Every structure is written in C-alpha cells, then in structure tokens.
CSV table of N, CA and C in Angstrom, one decimal:
chain,number,residue,atom,x,y,z
X,1013,MET,N,19.1,2.7,-12.9
X,1013,MET,CA,17.8,2.9,-12.5
X,1013,MET,C,17.0,1.9,-13.2
X,1014,THR,N,15.3,2.3,-12.0
X,1014,THR,CA,14.6,1.0,-11.9
X,1014,THR,C,13.6,1.0,-12.9
X,1015,MET,N,12.9,-0.1,-13.0
X,1015,MET,CA,12.3,-0.4,-14.4
X,1015,MET,C,11.2,-1.2,-14.3
X,1016,PHE,N,9.4,-0.9,-14.4
X,1016,PHE,CA,9.0,-1.7,-14.0
X,1016,PHE,C,8.1,-2.0,-15.1
X,1017,ARG,N,7.8,-3.6,-15.5
X,1017,ARG,CA,6.8,-3.8,-16.6
X,1017,ARG,C,5.3,-3.5,-15.9
X,1018,MET,N,4.1,-3.2,-16.8
X,1018,MET,CA,3.0,-3.3,-16.7
X,1018,MET,C,2.3,-4.4,-15.2
X,1019,GLY,N,2.7,-5.3,-15.0
X,1019,GLY,CA,1.9,-6.3,-14.1
X,1019,GLY,C,2.9,-5.7,-13.3
X,1020,GLU,N,4.3,-5.3,-12.7
X,1020,GLU,CA,4.5,-5.3,-11.7
X,1020,GLU,C,4.2,-4.3,-11.0
X,1021,ALA,N,3.7,-2.8,-12.1
X,1021,ALA,CA,3.4,-1.5,-11.5
X,1021,ALA,C,1.9,-2.2,-10.8
X,1022,ALA,N,1.6,-2.7,-11.4
X,1022,ALA,CA,0.2,-2.7,-11.5
X,1022,ALA,C,0.2,-3.5,-9.6
X,1023,ASP,N,1.0,-4.6,-9.4
X,1023,ASP,CA,1.6,-5.3,-7.9
X,1023,ASP,C,1.6,-4.0,-6.9
X,1024,LEU,N,2.5,-3.1,-7.7
X,1024,LEU,CA,3.1,-2.4,-6.8
X,1024,LEU,C,1.8,-1.5,-6.4
X,1025,LEU,N,1.2,-1.1,-6.6
X,1025,LEU,CA,-0.2,-0.5,-6.5
X,1025,LEU,C,-1.1,-0.8,-6.4
X,1026,GLY,N,-1.7,-2.3,-6.5
X,1026,GLY,CA,-2.6,-2.9,-5.9
X,1026,GLY,C,-4.0,-2.3,-6.6
X,1027,VAL,N,-3.2,-3.2,-8.3
X,1027,VAL,CA,-4.5,-2.4,-9.1
X,1027,VAL,C,-4.4,-3.7,-10.5
X,1028,SER,N,-5.1,-3.8,-11.0
X,1028,SER,CA,-5.3,-4.8,-12.0
X,1028,SER,C,-4.1,-3.9,-13.5
X,1029,PRO,N,-3.2,-4.9,-14.0
X,1029,PRO,CA,-2.5,-4.7,-15.4
X,1029,PRO,C,-2.8,-3.4,-16.2
X,1030,ASP,N,-4.7,-3.9,-16.7
X,1030,ASP,CA,-5.1,-2.9,-17.4
X,1030,ASP,C,-5.2,-1.7,-16.5
X,1031,THR,N,-5.4,-1.5,-15.7
X,1031,THR,CA,-6.1,-0.4,-15.2
X,1031,THR,C,-4.8,0.5,-15.3
X,1032,VAL,N,-3.5,-0.5,-15.0
X,1032,VAL,CA,-1.9,0.5,-15.6
X,1032,VAL,C,-1.8,1.3,-16.4
X,1033,ARG,N,-2.3,0.4,-17.1
X,1033,ARG,CA,-2.3,0.4,-19.0
X,1033,ARG,C,-2.9,1.5,-19.3
X,1034,ARG,N,-4.6,1.9,-18.6
X,1034,ARG,CA,-5.5,2.9,-18.9
X,1034,ARG,C,-4.5,4.0,-18.7
X,1035,TRP,N,-4.1,4.0,-17.5
X,1035,TRP,CA,-3.7,5.0,-17.2
X,1035,TRP,C,-2.4,5.9,-17.4
X,1036,VAL,N,-1.6,4.8,-18.2
X,1036,VAL,CA,-0.6,5.1,-19.5
X,1036,VAL,C,-1.4,5.4,-20.4
X,1037,ASP,N,-1.8,5.3,-21.8
X,1037,ASP,CA,-3.2,5.4,-22.6
X,1037,ASP,C,-3.4,6.9,-22.0
X,1038,ALA,N,-4.3,6.9,-21.3
X,1038,ALA,CA,-4.7,8.5,-21.3
X,1038,ALA,C,-3.8,9.4,-20.8
X,1039,GLY,N,-2.0,9.2,-20.8
X,1039,GLY,CA,-1.1,10.3,-20.5
X,1039,GLY,C,-1.5,10.0,-18.6
X,1040,ARG,N,-1.6,9.9,-18.0
X,1040,ARG,CA,-1.8,10.2,-16.9
X,1040,ARG,C,-0.6,9.6,-16.0
X,1041,LEU,N,0.3,8.3,-16.4
X,1041,LEU,CA,1.6,7.6,-16.3
X,1041,LEU,C,3.0,8.1,-16.8
X,1042,ALA,N,4.0,7.9,-17.2
X,1042,ALA,CA,4.4,7.9,-18.3
X,1042,ALA,C,5.1,6.4,-18.6
X,1043,ALA,N,5.5,6.3,-19.7
X,1043,ALA,CA,5.9,4.7,-19.6
X,1043,ALA,C,6.4,5.0,-21.0
X,1044,THR,N,7.4,4.2,-21.4
X,1044,THR,CA,8.7,3.9,-22.8
X,1044,THR,C,8.5,2.5,-22.7
X,1045,ARG,N,9.1,1.9,-24.0
X,1045,ARG,CA,9.6,0.7,-24.9
X,1045,ARG,C,10.7,0.4,-23.9
X,1046,ASP,N,11.1,-1.3,-23.7
X,1046,ASP,CA,12.2,-1.7,-23.3
X,1046,ASP,C,12.8,-2.3,-24.6
X,1047,ASP,N,14.2,-3.1,-24.6
X,1047,ASP,CA,14.9,-3.5,-25.8
X,1047,ASP,C,13.5,-4.7,-26.5
X,1048,GLN,N,12.6,-5.0,-25.7
X,1048,GLN,CA,12.0,-6.5,-26.1
X,1048,GLN,C,10.6,-5.7,-26.0
X,1049,GLY,N,10.6,-4.4,-26.4
X,1049,GLY,CA,9.1,-4.3,-26.8
X,1049,GLY,C,7.9,-3.9,-25.9
X,1050,HIS,N,8.4,-4.2,-24.6
X,1050,HIS,CA,7.5,-4.2,-23.7
X,1050,HIS,C,7.0,-2.6,-23.0
X,1051,ARG,N,6.2,-2.2,-22.4
X,1051,ARG,CA,5.8,-0.9,-22.2
X,1051,ARG,C,6.3,-1.1,-20.9
X,1052,VAL,N,7.1,-0.4,-20.6
X,1052,VAL,CA,7.8,0.1,-19.1
X,1052,VAL,C,7.5,1.2,-18.4
X,1053,VAL,N,7.3,0.7,-16.9
X,1053,VAL,CA,7.4,3.1,-16.4
X,1053,VAL,C,8.7,2.6,-15.3
X,1054,ASP,N,9.4,4.3,-15.5
X,1054,ASP,CA,10.6,4.1,-14.9
X,1054,ASP,C,10.0,4.3,-13.2
X,1055,GLY,N,10.9,4.4,-12.1
X,1055,GLY,CA,10.8,3.9,-10.5
X,1055,GLY,C,10.5,5.6,-10.9
X,1056,VAL,N,11.4,6.0,-10.5
X,1056,VAL,CA,11.0,7.6,-10.2
X,1056,VAL,C,9.2,7.9,-10.6
X,1057,ASP,N,9.1,7.7,-11.7
X,1057,ASP,CA,7.7,8.2,-12.4
X,1057,ASP,C,6.7,7.6,-11.5
X,1058,LEU,N,6.8,6.0,-11.9
X,1058,LEU,CA,6.0,5.1,-10.9
X,1058,LEU,C,5.7,6.2,-9.2
X,1059,ALA,N,6.9,6.2,-8.6
X,1059,ALA,CA,6.5,6.9,-7.5
X,1059,ALA,C,6.6,8.4,-7.5
X,1060,ALA,N,7.1,9.3,-8.0
X,1060,ALA,CA,5.9,10.4,-8.2
X,1060,ALA,C,4.5,10.8,-8.2
X,1061,PHE,N,3.7,9.3,-9.2
X,1061,PHE,CA,2.4,9.2,-9.4
X,1061,PHE,C,1.4,8.6,-8.1
X,1062,VAL,N,2.7,7.5,-7.4
X,1062,VAL,CA,1.8,7.6,-6.6
X,1062,VAL,C,1.5,8.4,-5.0
X,1063,ARG,N,2.8,9.4,-5.2
X,1063,ARG,CA,2.7,10.3,-4.7
X,1063,ARG,C,1.5,11.1,-4.3
X,1064,ALA,N,0.8,11.8,-6.1
X,1064,ALA,CA,0.6,12.6,-6.5
X,1064,ALA,C,-1.0,12.1,-6.2
X,1065,GLN,N,-0.7,10.6,-6.1
X,1065,GLN,CA,-2.7,9.9,-6.2
X,1065,GLN,C,-3.0,9.7,-4.1
X,1066,ALA,N,-2.2,9.9,-4.1
X,1066,ALA,CA,-2.1,10.1,-2.2
X,1066,ALA,C,-3.2,10.8,-1.8
X,1067,GLY,N,-4.5,10.3,-1.4
X,1067,GLY,CA,-5.1,11.5,-0.7
X,1067,GLY,C,-4.4,12.2,1.0
X,1068,ASP,N,-5.8,13.4,1.1
X,1068,ASP,CA,-5.0,14.0,2.3
X,1068,ASP,C,-5.3,12.7,3.4
X,1069,PRO,N,-4.4,13.8,4.0
X,1069,PRO,CA,-4.6,12.8,5.5
X,1069,PRO,C,-5.8,12.6,6.2
X,1070,ASP,N,-6.6,12.6,6.9
X,1070,ASP,CA,-7.3,12.1,7.4
X,1070,ASP,C,-7.4,13.4,8.2
X,1071,GLU,N,-8.8,13.4,9.0
X,1071,GLU,CA,-9.0,15.0,9.7
X,1071,GLU,C,-8.5,15.3,11.3
X,1072,ARG,N,-7.6,14.1,11.5
X,1072,ARG,CA,-6.9,14.0,12.7
X,1072,ARG,C,-5.3,13.8,12.3
X,1073,ALA,N,-4.9,14.3,11.6
X,1073,ALA,CA,-4.0,14.3,11.4
X,1073,ALA,C,-2.6,14.9,12.0
X,1074,ASP,N,-4.1,15.9,12.0
X,1074,ASP,CA,-2.9,17.3,12.6
X,1074,ASP,C,-3.4,17.5,14.2
X,1075,GLU,N,-3.5,16.4,14.8
X,1075,GLU,CA,-4.0,16.1,16.2
X,1075,GLU,C,-3.3,14.8,16.8
X,1076,SER,N,-1.9,14.4,15.9
X,1076,SER,CA,-1.1,13.0,16.4
X,1076,SER,C,-0.2,13.5,15.8
X,1077,SER,N,1.8,13.0,15.6
X,1077,SER,CA,2.8,12.9,16.1
X,1077,SER,C,2.6,11.7,14.9
X,1078,ALA,N,2.1,10.6,15.1
X,1078,ALA,CA,1.8,9.5,14.1
X,1078,ALA,C,1.3,10.0,12.4
X,1079,ARG,N,1.9,10.0,11.4
X,1079,ARG,CA,1.9,9.7,10.1
X,1079,ARG,C,1.9,8.4,9.5
X,1080,ASN,N,1.5,6.8,9.9
X,1080,ASN,CA,1.5,6.2,9.4
X,1080,ASN,C,-0.6,6.0,10.1
X,1081,ARG,N,-1.5,6.5,8.4
X,1081,ARG,CA,-2.4,6.0,8.9
X,1081,ARG,C,-3.1,5.3,7.7
X,1082,LEU,N,-3.7,4.3,8.1
X,1082,LEU,CA,-4.2,2.8,7.2
X,1082,LEU,C,-5.6,3.1,7.2
X,1083,ARG,N,-6.3,3.7,6.4
X,1083,ARG,CA,-7.8,3.8,6.9
X,1083,ARG,C,-8.5,1.8,5.7
X,1084,GLY,N,-9.0,1.2,6.1
X,1084,GLY,CA,-9.3,-0.4,6.0
X,1084,GLY,C,-10.9,-0.8,7.0
X,1085,ILE,N,-10.7,-2.4,6.3
X,1085,ILE,CA,-12.0,-2.7,6.4
X,1085,ILE,C,-12.1,-3.4,7.5
X,1086,VAL,N,-12.0,-4.3,8.7
X,1086,VAL,CA,-12.3,-4.5,10.2
X,1086,VAL,C,-12.4,-6.0,9.4
X,1087,THR,N,-11.5,-6.9,9.4
X,1087,THR,CA,-11.9,-8.6,8.1
X,1087,THR,C,-12.1,-9.7,9.7
X,1088,ALA,N,-11.1,-8.9,11.1
X,1088,ALA,CA,-11.4,-10.3,12.4
X,1088,ALA,C,-11.4,-10.2,13.4
X,1089,VAL,N,-12.2,-10.0,13.7
X,1089,VAL,CA,-12.0,-9.3,15.8
X,1089,VAL,C,-12.3,-11.6,16.7
X,1090,VAL,N,-10.9,-11.4,16.8
X,1090,VAL,CA,-11.0,-12.7,18.2
X,1090,VAL,C,-10.7,-12.2,19.4
X,1091,LYS,N,-11.7,-12.4,20.6
X,1091,LYS,CA,-11.8,-11.5,21.4
X,1091,LYS,C,-11.7,-12.9,22.8
X,1092,ASP,N,-10.9,-12.5,24.1
X,1092,ASP,CA,-11.3,-13.4,24.6
X,1092,ASP,C,-11.1,-12.9,26.1
X,1093,GLY,N,-11.5,-13.2,27.5
X,1093,GLY,CA,-11.5,-12.5,28.4
X,1093,GLY,C,-10.8,-11.3,28.7
X,1094,VAL,N,-10.0,-11.2,28.6
X,1094,VAL,CA,-9.0,-9.9,28.2
X,1094,VAL,C,-8.7,-9.0,27.3
X,1095,MET,N,-8.4,-9.7,26.2
X,1095,MET,CA,-7.3,-9.0,25.0
X,1095,MET,C,-8.2,-9.6,23.6
X,1096,ALA,N,-7.7,-8.8,22.6
X,1096,ALA,CA,-8.5,-9.0,21.2
X,1096,ALA,C,-7.4,-9.1,20.3
X,1097,GLN,N,-7.7,-9.3,18.8
X,1097,GLN,CA,-7.0,-9.3,18.0
X,1097,GLN,C,-7.5,-8.6,17.1
X,1098,VAL,N,-7.9,-7.9,16.8
X,1098,VAL,CA,-8.3,-6.6,15.1
X,1098,VAL,C,-7.1,-6.9,14.1
X,1099,ASP,N,-7.7,-7.6,12.8
X,1099,ASP,CA,-7.1,-7.7,11.8
X,1099,ASP,C,-8.4,-6.6,10.6
X,1100,ILE,N,-7.3,-5.8,10.1
X,1100,ILE,CA,-7.6,-4.8,9.4
X,1100,ILE,C,-7.1,-4.8,8.0
X,1101,GLN,N,-7.7,-5.1,6.7
X,1101,GLN,CA,-7.8,-4.8,5.5
X,1101,GLN,C,-7.8,-3.8,4.9
X,1102,ALA,N,-6.3,-2.6,4.7
X,1102,ALA,CA,-5.9,-2.0,4.6
X,1102,ALA,C,-6.2,-1.7,3.1
X,1103,GLY,N,-6.4,-1.4,1.8
X,1103,GLY,CA,-6.1,-2.1,0.5
X,1103,GLY,C,-5.2,-3.6,0.5
X,1104,PRO,N,-4.1,-3.6,0.0
X,1104,PRO,CA,-3.5,-4.7,-0.5
X,1104,PRO,C,-2.8,-5.5,0.7
X,1105,PHE,N,-3.3,-4.4,2.1
X,1105,PHE,CA,-2.1,-4.8,3.5
X,1105,PHE,C,-2.8,-5.1,4.1
X,1106,ARG,N,-2.5,-6.1,4.9
X,1106,ARG,CA,-3.4,-6.5,6.4
X,1106,ARG,C,-2.5,-6.1,7.6
X,1107,VAL,N,-3.5,-5.6,8.3
X,1107,VAL,CA,-2.6,-4.8,9.9
X,1107,VAL,C,-3.3,-6.0,10.8
X,1108,VAL,N,-2.2,-6.2,11.8
X,1108,VAL,CA,-2.9,-6.7,12.7
X,1108,VAL,C,-2.7,-6.2,14.5
X,1109,SER,N,-4.1,-5.7,14.9
X,1109,SER,CA,-3.4,-4.6,16.2
X,1109,SER,C,-3.9,-5.8,17.4
X,1110,LEU,N,-3.3,-5.8,18.1
X,1110,LEU,CA,-3.1,-6.4,19.6
X,1110,LEU,C,-3.8,-5.3,20.4
X,1111,MET,N,-4.9,-5.3,21.2
X,1111,MET,CA,-5.3,-4.5,22.6
X,1111,MET,C,-6.0,-5.4,23.4
X,1112,SER,N,-6.9,-4.2,24.5
X,1112,SER,CA,-7.6,-4.7,25.4
X,1112,SER,C,-8.9,-5.0,24.6
X,1113,ARG,N,-10.1,-6.0,25.0
X,1113,ARG,CA,-11.3,-6.5,24.9
X,1113,ARG,C,-11.8,-5.1,24.9
X,1114,GLU,N,-11.6,-4.3,26.2
X,1114,GLU,CA,-12.4,-3.4,26.4
X,1114,GLU,C,-12.4,-2.3,24.9
X,1115,ALA,N,-11.4,-2.4,24.4
X,1115,ALA,CA,-10.9,-1.3,23.5
X,1115,ALA,C,-12.0,-1.7,22.8
X,1116,VAL,N,-11.5,-2.4,22.3
X,1116,VAL,CA,-12.4,-3.4,21.0
X,1116,VAL,C,-14.3,-2.9,21.8
X,1117,ASP,N,-14.5,-3.6,22.5
X,1117,ASP,CA,-15.9,-2.6,22.9
X,1117,ASP,C,-15.8,-1.8,23.6
X,1118,ASP,N,-15.7,-0.9,23.3
X,1118,ASP,CA,-15.8,1.1,23.0
X,1118,ASP,C,-15.6,0.9,21.8
X,1119,LEU,N,-14.6,1.3,20.6
X,1119,LEU,CA,-14.8,1.7,19.7
X,1119,LEU,C,-15.4,0.9,18.7
X,1120,GLY,N,-16.4,0.3,19.2
X,1120,GLY,CA,-17.7,-0.9,18.5
X,1120,GLY,C,-16.8,-1.8,17.7
X,1121,LEU,N,-15.8,-2.1,17.4
X,1121,LEU,CA,-15.3,-3.1,16.3
X,1121,LEU,C,-15.9,-4.5,15.7
X,1122,ALA,N,-16.5,-4.2,14.5
X,1122,ALA,CA,-17.2,-5.7,14.3
X,1122,ALA,C,-16.5,-6.3,12.4
X,1123,VAL,N,-16.5,-6.9,12.0
X,1123,VAL,CA,-16.0,-7.6,10.9
X,1123,VAL,C,-17.1,-6.9,9.6
X,1124,GLY,N,-16.4,-5.8,9.3
X,1124,GLY,CA,-17.2,-5.3,8.0
X,1124,GLY,C,-17.5,-3.2,8.7
X,1125,SER,N,-16.9,-3.8,9.9
X,1125,SER,CA,-16.8,-2.0,10.1
X,1125,SER,C,-15.7,-0.9,9.7
X,1126,VAL,N,-15.6,0.0,9.3
X,1126,VAL,CA,-14.4,0.5,9.1
X,1126,VAL,C,-13.6,1.3,10.2
X,1127,ALA,N,-12.3,1.1,9.9
X,1127,ALA,CA,-10.9,1.8,11.3
X,1127,ALA,C,-9.8,2.4,11.0
X,1128,ILE,N,-8.8,3.2,11.5
X,1128,ILE,CA,-8.1,3.4,10.9
X,1128,ILE,C,-6.9,2.5,11.7
X,1129,ALA,N,-6.3,2.3,11.2
X,1129,ALA,CA,-5.2,1.8,11.8
X,1129,ALA,C,-3.3,2.9,11.8
X,1130,VAL,N,-3.5,3.3,13.1
X,1130,VAL,CA,-2.9,4.6,13.4
X,1130,VAL,C,-1.3,4.0,13.7
X,1131,ILE,N,-0.2,3.4,13.3
X,1131,ILE,CA,0.7,3.4,13.5
X,1131,ILE,C,1.8,4.1,13.7
X,1132,LYS,N,2.8,4.4,15.0
X,1132,LYS,CA,3.8,4.9,15.5
X,1132,LYS,C,4.9,3.8,16.3
X,1133,SER,N,6.2,4.4,15.6
X,1133,SER,CA,6.8,2.9,15.4
X,1133,SER,C,8.3,3.8,15.5
X,1134,THR,N,9.3,3.5,16.4
X,1134,THR,CA,10.6,3.7,16.8
X,1134,THR,C,11.5,2.6,15.8
X,1135,THR,N,11.3,1.9,15.0
X,1135,THR,CA,12.1,0.9,14.6
X,1135,THR,C,11.1,0.2,13.2
X,1136,VAL,N,11.4,0.5,12.5
X,1136,VAL,CA,10.8,0.0,10.7
X,1136,VAL,C,11.3,-0.2,9.7
X,1137,VAL,N,11.3,-1.8,10.0
X,1137,VAL,CA,12.5,-2.8,8.7
X,1137,VAL,C,12.2,-2.6,7.7
X,1138,VAL,N,13.0,-1.8,6.7
X,1138,VAL,CA,12.8,-1.5,5.5
X,1138,VAL,C,13.5,-3.3,4.7
X,1139,GLU,N,13.3,-3.4,3.7
X,1139,GLU,CA,14.0,-4.8,2.8
X,1139,GLU,C,14.2,-4.5,1.6
X,1140,ARG,N,14.8,-4.7,1.0
X,1140,ARG,CA,15.1,-4.9,-0.2
X,1140,ARG,C,14.8,-6.3,-0.7
X,1141,PRO,N,14.4,-6.4,-1.8
X,1141,PRO,CA,14.1,-7.6,-2.7
X,1141,PRO,C,15.9,-8.4,-3.4
X,1142,THR,N,15.7,-9.9,-3.2
X,1142,THR,CA,17.3,-10.3,-3.7
X,1142,THR,C,16.6,-10.9,-4.6
X,1143,SER,N,17.4,-10.6,-5.6
X,1143,SER,CA,17.7,-11.6,-7.1
X,1143,SER,C,15.6,-12.0,-7.1
X,1144,HIS,N,14.9,-11.0,-7.4
X,1144,HIS,CA,13.5,-11.0,-7.1
X,1144,HIS,C,13.1,-10.5,-8.7
X,1145,PRO,N,12.2,-11.0,-9.2
X,1145,PRO,CA,11.9,-10.4,-10.8
X,1145,PRO,C,10.7,-9.8,-10.6
X,1146,ASP,N,10.5,-9.3,-9.5
X,1146,ASP,CA,9.6,-7.7,-9.5
X,1146,ASP,C,10.7,-6.9,-10.1
X,1147,THR,N,12.2,-6.6,-9.9
X,1147,THR,CA,13.1,-5.6,-9.8
X,1147,THR,C,13.6,-5.7,-11.1
X,1148,ARG,N,13.1,-4.7,-12.4
X,1148,ARG,CA,14.4,-4.7,-13.3
X,1148,ARG,C,15.4,-3.3,-13.3
X,1149,ARG,N,16.7,-3.8,-14.0
X,1149,ARG,CA,17.7,-3.0,-13.6
X,1149,ARG,C,18.1,-2.5,-14.9
X,1150,ASN,N,18.3,-1.8,-15.2
X,1150,ASN,CA,19.2,-1.6,-16.4
X,1150,ASN,C,20.3,-0.8,-16.5
X,1151,GLY,N,21.6,-0.9,-16.8
X,1151,GLY,CA,23.0,-1.0,-16.8
X,1151,GLY,C,23.5,-0.8,-15.6
X,1152,SER,N,23.1,-2.2,-14.7
X,1152,SER,CA,23.3,-2.2,-13.8
X,1152,SER,C,23.8,-3.7,-13.6
C-alpha cells in the first residue's frame, strides 16, 4: 500500500502542504498517522480525492475523441517564417506545441491568453520512480 506524507501529497496535487492539511482537518481527505506519528494519506484515497475534484469536461469534449484536454495560459510564443512553438502552463505542467505560424495567428495565441492543449496520442509512456523518496510503501 502506498502512503504519502502531507508534503508529498501536496507535490502530487500541485498545492501547498498547508492546503492538504486543511483538507484533512476539514474531513475532505482521509489521513492516518504512520509509525513516526506523521500524518499520511493512502494512495487509493488520494486518487479518489483527485477524481472527485476533477472538473467537468469542457464543452468540446463530446465533439472529439481526444480525452486529454489541459486548460492553461500561454507562457511563450516563438514564431519563424513558417512554424511556431507555443508553450502552455496547465497547472504544474508545461505543454509545448509545434504548429504552423498561420495556426498561431488564426487562433490569436499570445503570451497571457488562455488555451486548451488537446492531446491525442497512441503512445503514452508511463514510468514509475525508482527509489524515489516521494513514494512510501508499507509492508514491502
């Protein structure tokens, strides 16, 4: 069973440890104490909490087979004669898109504008951290 300390849960959720503590104190997120007396959150409970907090899909979700839609703010736009690079910060995640300069201009993408990165991929690489201190296991 994977258990996360308050700071580790906060890192995964992109919030401060104080926010996680407030959620636990308010009863929104279940926590127990480990052998050292630290409050910890069970990984299954944390996953359920995150699912419950997820917002509704945006209005275009029913019009596309793409399910990975990340709303964020444009932080950089670099254009050359034909192509452009657009950086979007979606929560704690940076998404970089390469597209035509024409598409950037047509969409009116500029630093500070809101954009949705729609990701459709047949290849998604999933990795597990190796010996990373952010993941605690009990009983293994």
